Amino acid sequence: MNSTPTTISTDWHGRADALAIDGRAFIDGRRVTGSGRLSRATISPIDGRVLAELATCAPADVDRAVSAARRAFPSWSRKGAAGRKDALLALAALMERHSDELALLETLDSGKPILQTTTVDVPGAIATLRWYAEAADKQSGELPAVPPGATALVTREPLGVVAGIVPWNFPLEIAVWKLAPALAAGNTMVLKPAEQTSLSVLRLAELATESGLPDGVLNIVTGTGRQVGAALANHMDVDALAFTGSTAVSRTLLEASGRSNLKRLSLEAGGKSSNIIFVDTADLEAAAAKAAFGAFYNQGQVCSANSRILVQRAVHDEFSALLAGAAAAYSPAHPLAGLEGNGALISSAHTDGVEGWIARGRAEGKVLFGGARRDISGSDAYLEPTLLGGLPADHDVHREEIFGPVAVLHPFDTEEEAVALANATDYGLAASVWTSDLSRAHRVAGDLLAGTVSVNTVDALGNTTPFGGFKQSGFGRDLSLHAFDNYTALKTTWIQFG
Ligand code: NAD
């Protein structure tokens, strides 16, 4: 282990060394060893330490998990919304009591700074769980107008067994974005975390049972996407599948649904989001600080990262200099040090890929700042925040996800040009606009093809507002009451009198 920085106030290094980590799957209320032949060591990108042996589930384990969820469904769905609310609030309270442990697991597994997991990821996941628990018993049906002599009720019914497949960039938060509305609506669940980051969600399932959630309501199957994820996608007894990950995998899930039982899909796929800075931005320095956050937060591994920064020519150079200053706040530091700044990327291999994009930017355009890879505590999965420029607007850097702390700067002259540049991508997850002209803000927001448009901020997100994409960023929405659409079907009960 490397030495502890003097600024540290909590001994996260010592707590990490003392943490007992269980990598077994969680099916029907208990830990199980997967029946796949090999378990797989799960490695921390922070320093390469082996955290646990992660169970490799086989399709037979997926069957067991789906059967357990199916058995648990009738009593969970008939428990009533108030009963489910109480059960999920009890889980949220237990998560809160274990929030340091969950944050530490998340940091060790994903490389995120402990300052982020303790203040954002874990409190955010708990808040989302509470929000849906509280929403559970505040839903109402409809009594539509029908001809005299009849009454029609329109109710929302749970679908049954919901599968979730989630990525490694916000392992606990995105898992809760799926499981909280799914369970609150009365479904049971089988969740597959990313193979790189399964530990926080496994612990969450254990806490769920400890808090009183009935066996089988929440099951976690671990292993690869090709085996375990595909088994869920092709399963004949899974009623819906909620996914966050890449557009490429989204396509395979659509095919699997078509080949199997037409299970309902909600797909949150990738993004290549633009941040448009107009010359009339009221506070350019504040915009630069937010632009740095939008591009580099979470090591830039954010599906809605504002990684294309489009700046009106008259303020281009001034903004570029301000951004260089603001980006310093995202320089990497040891994730357990309790410091501001970025942590490690998800793996050394992923960092190689991101570095490849920087090399292309250097060869075909220029590196405006950053670009260096750093070695911290024996791991080379650390990168300085990097800005590329001088690349044509149709360059791959402008169109493809890099999923690392690398943004590209590009000048524009007119409003029409800015909108055309921002929309020239296959994705449509998010976009940001900076201007002090309200009419322009409204006009440009209307023209941008994106699920969320942030005006005079970046990456605006909350439990009350839907999050998801246009175009090849997928369909279905996480967060807000609209997420219930992913996990419920409308039922009409028509009662004819006399
Ligand atoms: P990924 O698509 O490779 O993996 C996501 C999940 O899918 C993982 O659990 C993985 O095991 C599983 N998977 C992989 N292949 C599968 C298959 N054939 N069948 C079933 N499941 C399979 O993505 P990733 O590398 O984990 O995450 C990065 C990607 O996710 C980026 O493209 C990013 O934009 C996207 N993402 C999107 C959002 C969003 O909300 N739109 C959020 C986070 C990440």
Short mmCIF file of C-alpha atoms in Angstrom, two decimals, residues 106-273:
data_model
loop_
_atom_site.label_atom_id
_atom_site.label_comp_id
_atom_site.label_asym_id
_atom_site.label_seq_id
_atom_site.Cartn_x
_atom_site.Cartn_y
_atom_site.Cartn_z
CA GLU A 106 -17.70 1.55 -4.66
CA THR A 107 -14.41 3.44 -4.54
CA LEU A 108 -12.28 0.29 -4.40
CA ASP A 109 -14.22 -1.41 -7.18
CA SER A 110 -14.59 1.53 -9.59
CA GLY A 111 -11.67 3.87 -8.79
CA LYS A 112 -13.94 6.84 -7.95
CA PRO A 113 -12.66 9.21 -5.25
CA ILE A 114 -13.97 8.42 -1.77
CA LEU A 115 -14.99 12.08 -1.48
CA GLN A 116 -17.42 11.49 -4.36
CA THR A 117 -18.81 8.13 -3.25
CA THR A 118 -19.43 9.37 0.30
CA THR A 119 -21.07 12.64 -0.77
CA VAL A 120 -22.73 11.85 -4.11
CA ASP A 121 -23.02 8.22 -5.20
CA VAL A 122 -24.20 6.59 -1.97
CA PRO A 123 -26.38 9.47 -0.65
CA GLY A 124 -27.79 9.80 -4.17
CA ALA A 125 -28.71 6.12 -4.34
CA ILE A 126 -30.38 6.29 -0.92
CA ALA A 127 -32.32 9.44 -1.87
CA THR A 128 -33.58 7.81 -5.06
CA LEU A 129 -34.68 4.70 -3.19
CA ARG A 130 -36.56 6.87 -0.67
CA TRP A 131 -38.15 8.91 -3.44
CA TYR A 132 -39.64 5.85 -5.14
CA ALA A 133 -40.62 4.26 -1.82
CA GLU A 134 -42.57 7.43 -1.00
CA ALA A 135 -44.06 7.56 -4.50
CA ALA A 136 -45.33 3.96 -4.25
CA ASP A 137 -48.56 4.74 -2.39
CA LYS A 138 -49.23 8.10 -4.03
CA GLN A 139 -50.18 6.76 -7.46
CA SER A 140 -53.82 6.79 -8.56
CA GLY A 141 -55.69 5.16 -11.40
CA GLU A 142 -58.16 6.76 -13.82
CA LEU A 143 -61.92 6.70 -14.19
CA PRO A 144 -62.37 7.62 -17.86
CA ALA A 145 -65.71 8.69 -19.36
CA VAL A 146 -67.59 5.70 -20.76
CA PRO A 147 -71.26 5.35 -21.89
CA PRO A 148 -73.97 5.39 -19.20
CA GLY A 149 -74.50 2.04 -17.47
CA ALA A 150 -70.83 1.24 -17.18
CA THR A 151 -67.73 2.23 -15.22
CA ALA A 152 -64.16 1.76 -16.42
CA LEU A 153 -61.12 1.70 -14.18
CA VAL A 154 -57.64 2.18 -15.59
CA THR A 155 -54.96 0.84 -13.25
CA ARG A 156 -51.21 0.39 -13.46
CA GLU A 157 -50.18 -3.22 -12.98
CA PRO A 158 -46.67 -4.54 -12.27
CA LEU A 159 -45.24 -6.65 -15.09
CA GLY A 160 -43.79 -9.52 -13.04
CA VAL A 161 -40.07 -10.37 -13.12
CA VAL A 162 -37.89 -7.48 -14.23
CA ALA A 163 -34.24 -7.93 -15.21
CA GLY A 164 -31.74 -5.10 -14.86
CA ILE A 165 -28.36 -4.92 -16.61
CA VAL A 166 -26.21 -2.00 -15.51
CA PRO A 167 -22.76 -0.55 -16.32
CA TRP A 168 -19.65 0.21 -14.29
CA ASN A 169 -19.62 4.01 -14.24
CA PHE A 170 -22.26 4.55 -11.51
CA PRO A 171 -22.72 0.99 -10.25
CA LEU A 172 -24.87 1.60 -7.18
CA GLU A 173 -26.76 4.68 -8.37
CA ILE A 174 -27.84 3.28 -11.73
CA ALA A 175 -28.80 -0.05 -10.13
CA VAL A 176 -31.08 1.88 -7.75
CA TRP A 177 -32.49 3.94 -10.64
CA LYS A 178 -33.80 0.61 -11.97
CA LEU A 179 -34.65 -1.39 -8.88
CA ALA A 180 -36.35 1.36 -6.86
CA PRO A 181 -39.22 2.05 -9.31
CA ALA A 182 -39.42 -1.62 -10.37
CA LEU A 183 -39.84 -2.89 -6.79
CA ALA A 184 -42.01 0.04 -5.67
CA ALA A 185 -44.43 -0.77 -8.51
CA GLY A 186 -44.73 -4.38 -7.29
CA ASN A 187 -42.31 -6.26 -9.54
CA THR A 188 -39.54 -8.57 -8.40
CA MET A 189 -36.07 -8.27 -9.85
CA VAL A 190 -32.95 -10.04 -11.09
CA LEU A 191 -30.10 -7.59 -11.52
CA LYS A 192 -26.80 -8.11 -13.31
CA PRO A 193 -24.15 -5.57 -12.34
CA ALA A 194 -21.16 -4.95 -14.61
CA GLU A 195 -18.46 -7.58 -14.10
CA GLN A 196 -15.97 -4.81 -13.16
CA THR A 197 -18.16 -3.37 -10.38
CA SER A 198 -20.46 -5.88 -8.70
CA LEU A 199 -19.53 -5.43 -5.06
CA SER A 200 -21.70 -2.52 -3.88
CA VAL A 201 -24.85 -3.99 -5.44
CA LEU A 202 -24.14 -7.43 -3.92
CA ARG A 203 -23.87 -5.78 -0.51
CA LEU A 204 -27.06 -3.82 -1.18
CA ALA A 205 -28.95 -7.09 -1.79
CA GLU A 206 -27.60 -8.53 1.44
CA LEU A 207 -28.75 -5.42 3.31
CA ALA A 208 -32.16 -5.73 1.63
CA THR A 209 -32.65 -9.18 3.15
CA GLU A 210 -31.36 -7.96 6.52
CA SER A 211 -33.86 -5.08 6.39
CA GLY A 212 -36.74 -7.54 5.89
CA LEU A 213 -37.22 -7.64 2.11
CA PRO A 214 -38.73 -11.08 1.36
CA ASP A 215 -36.44 -13.68 -0.22
CA GLY A 216 -36.49 -13.64 -4.00
CA VAL A 217 -37.67 -10.03 -4.38
CA LEU A 218 -34.16 -8.83 -5.28
CA ASN A 219 -31.59 -11.23 -6.76
CA ILE A 220 -28.10 -10.42 -8.06
CA VAL A 221 -26.43 -12.57 -10.69
CA THR A 222 -22.76 -11.89 -11.39
CA GLY A 223 -20.66 -12.65 -14.44
CA THR A 224 -20.10 -11.48 -17.98
CA GLY A 225 -22.54 -9.77 -20.26
CA ARG A 226 -22.11 -12.34 -22.99
CA GLN A 227 -23.14 -15.17 -20.68
CA VAL A 228 -25.24 -13.86 -17.79
CA GLY A 229 -26.58 -10.72 -19.47
CA ALA A 230 -27.48 -12.62 -22.61
CA ALA A 231 -29.19 -15.37 -20.56
CA LEU A 232 -31.42 -12.71 -18.97
CA ALA A 233 -32.12 -11.04 -22.32
CA ASN A 234 -33.15 -14.35 -23.91
CA HIS A 235 -35.08 -15.66 -20.89
CA MET A 236 -38.68 -16.69 -21.55
CA ASP A 237 -39.82 -15.87 -18.00
CA VAL A 238 -38.38 -12.34 -17.72
CA ASP A 239 -41.15 -9.82 -18.42
CA ALA A 240 -39.09 -6.66 -18.82
CA LEU A 241 -35.45 -5.69 -19.11
CA ALA A 242 -34.06 -2.33 -18.00
CA PHE A 243 -30.62 -1.60 -19.40
CA THR A 244 -27.96 1.07 -19.13
CA GLY A 245 -24.84 0.63 -21.22
CA SER A 246 -23.63 0.91 -24.76
CA THR A 247 -25.63 1.30 -27.96
CA ALA A 248 -23.93 -1.83 -29.35
CA VAL A 249 -25.24 -4.02 -26.52
CA SER A 250 -28.66 -2.32 -26.76
CA ARG A 251 -28.97 -3.70 -30.30
CA THR A 252 -28.33 -7.26 -29.11
CA LEU A 253 -30.99 -6.85 -26.41
CA LEU A 254 -33.58 -5.77 -28.98
CA GLU A 255 -32.78 -8.86 -31.02
CA ALA A 256 -32.96 -11.12 -27.95
CA SER A 257 -36.35 -9.70 -26.97
CA GLY A 258 -37.64 -10.36 -30.49
CA ARG A 259 -36.25 -13.90 -30.52
CA SER A 260 -37.62 -14.77 -27.06
CA ASN A 261 -40.83 -13.47 -25.46
CA LEU A 262 -41.05 -9.81 -26.59
CA LYS A 263 -40.02 -8.69 -23.11
CA ARG A 264 -40.43 -4.96 -22.65
CA LEU A 265 -37.17 -3.01 -22.96
CA SER A 266 -35.98 0.31 -21.63
CA LEU A 267 -32.55 1.21 -23.00
CA GLU A 268 -30.32 3.98 -21.74
CA ALA A 269 -27.48 3.85 -24.24
CA GLY A 270 -24.50 6.13 -24.81
CA GLY A 271 -24.13 9.81 -25.62
CA LYS A 272 -21.90 12.47 -27.17
CA SER A 273 -23.30 15.61 -25.65
#
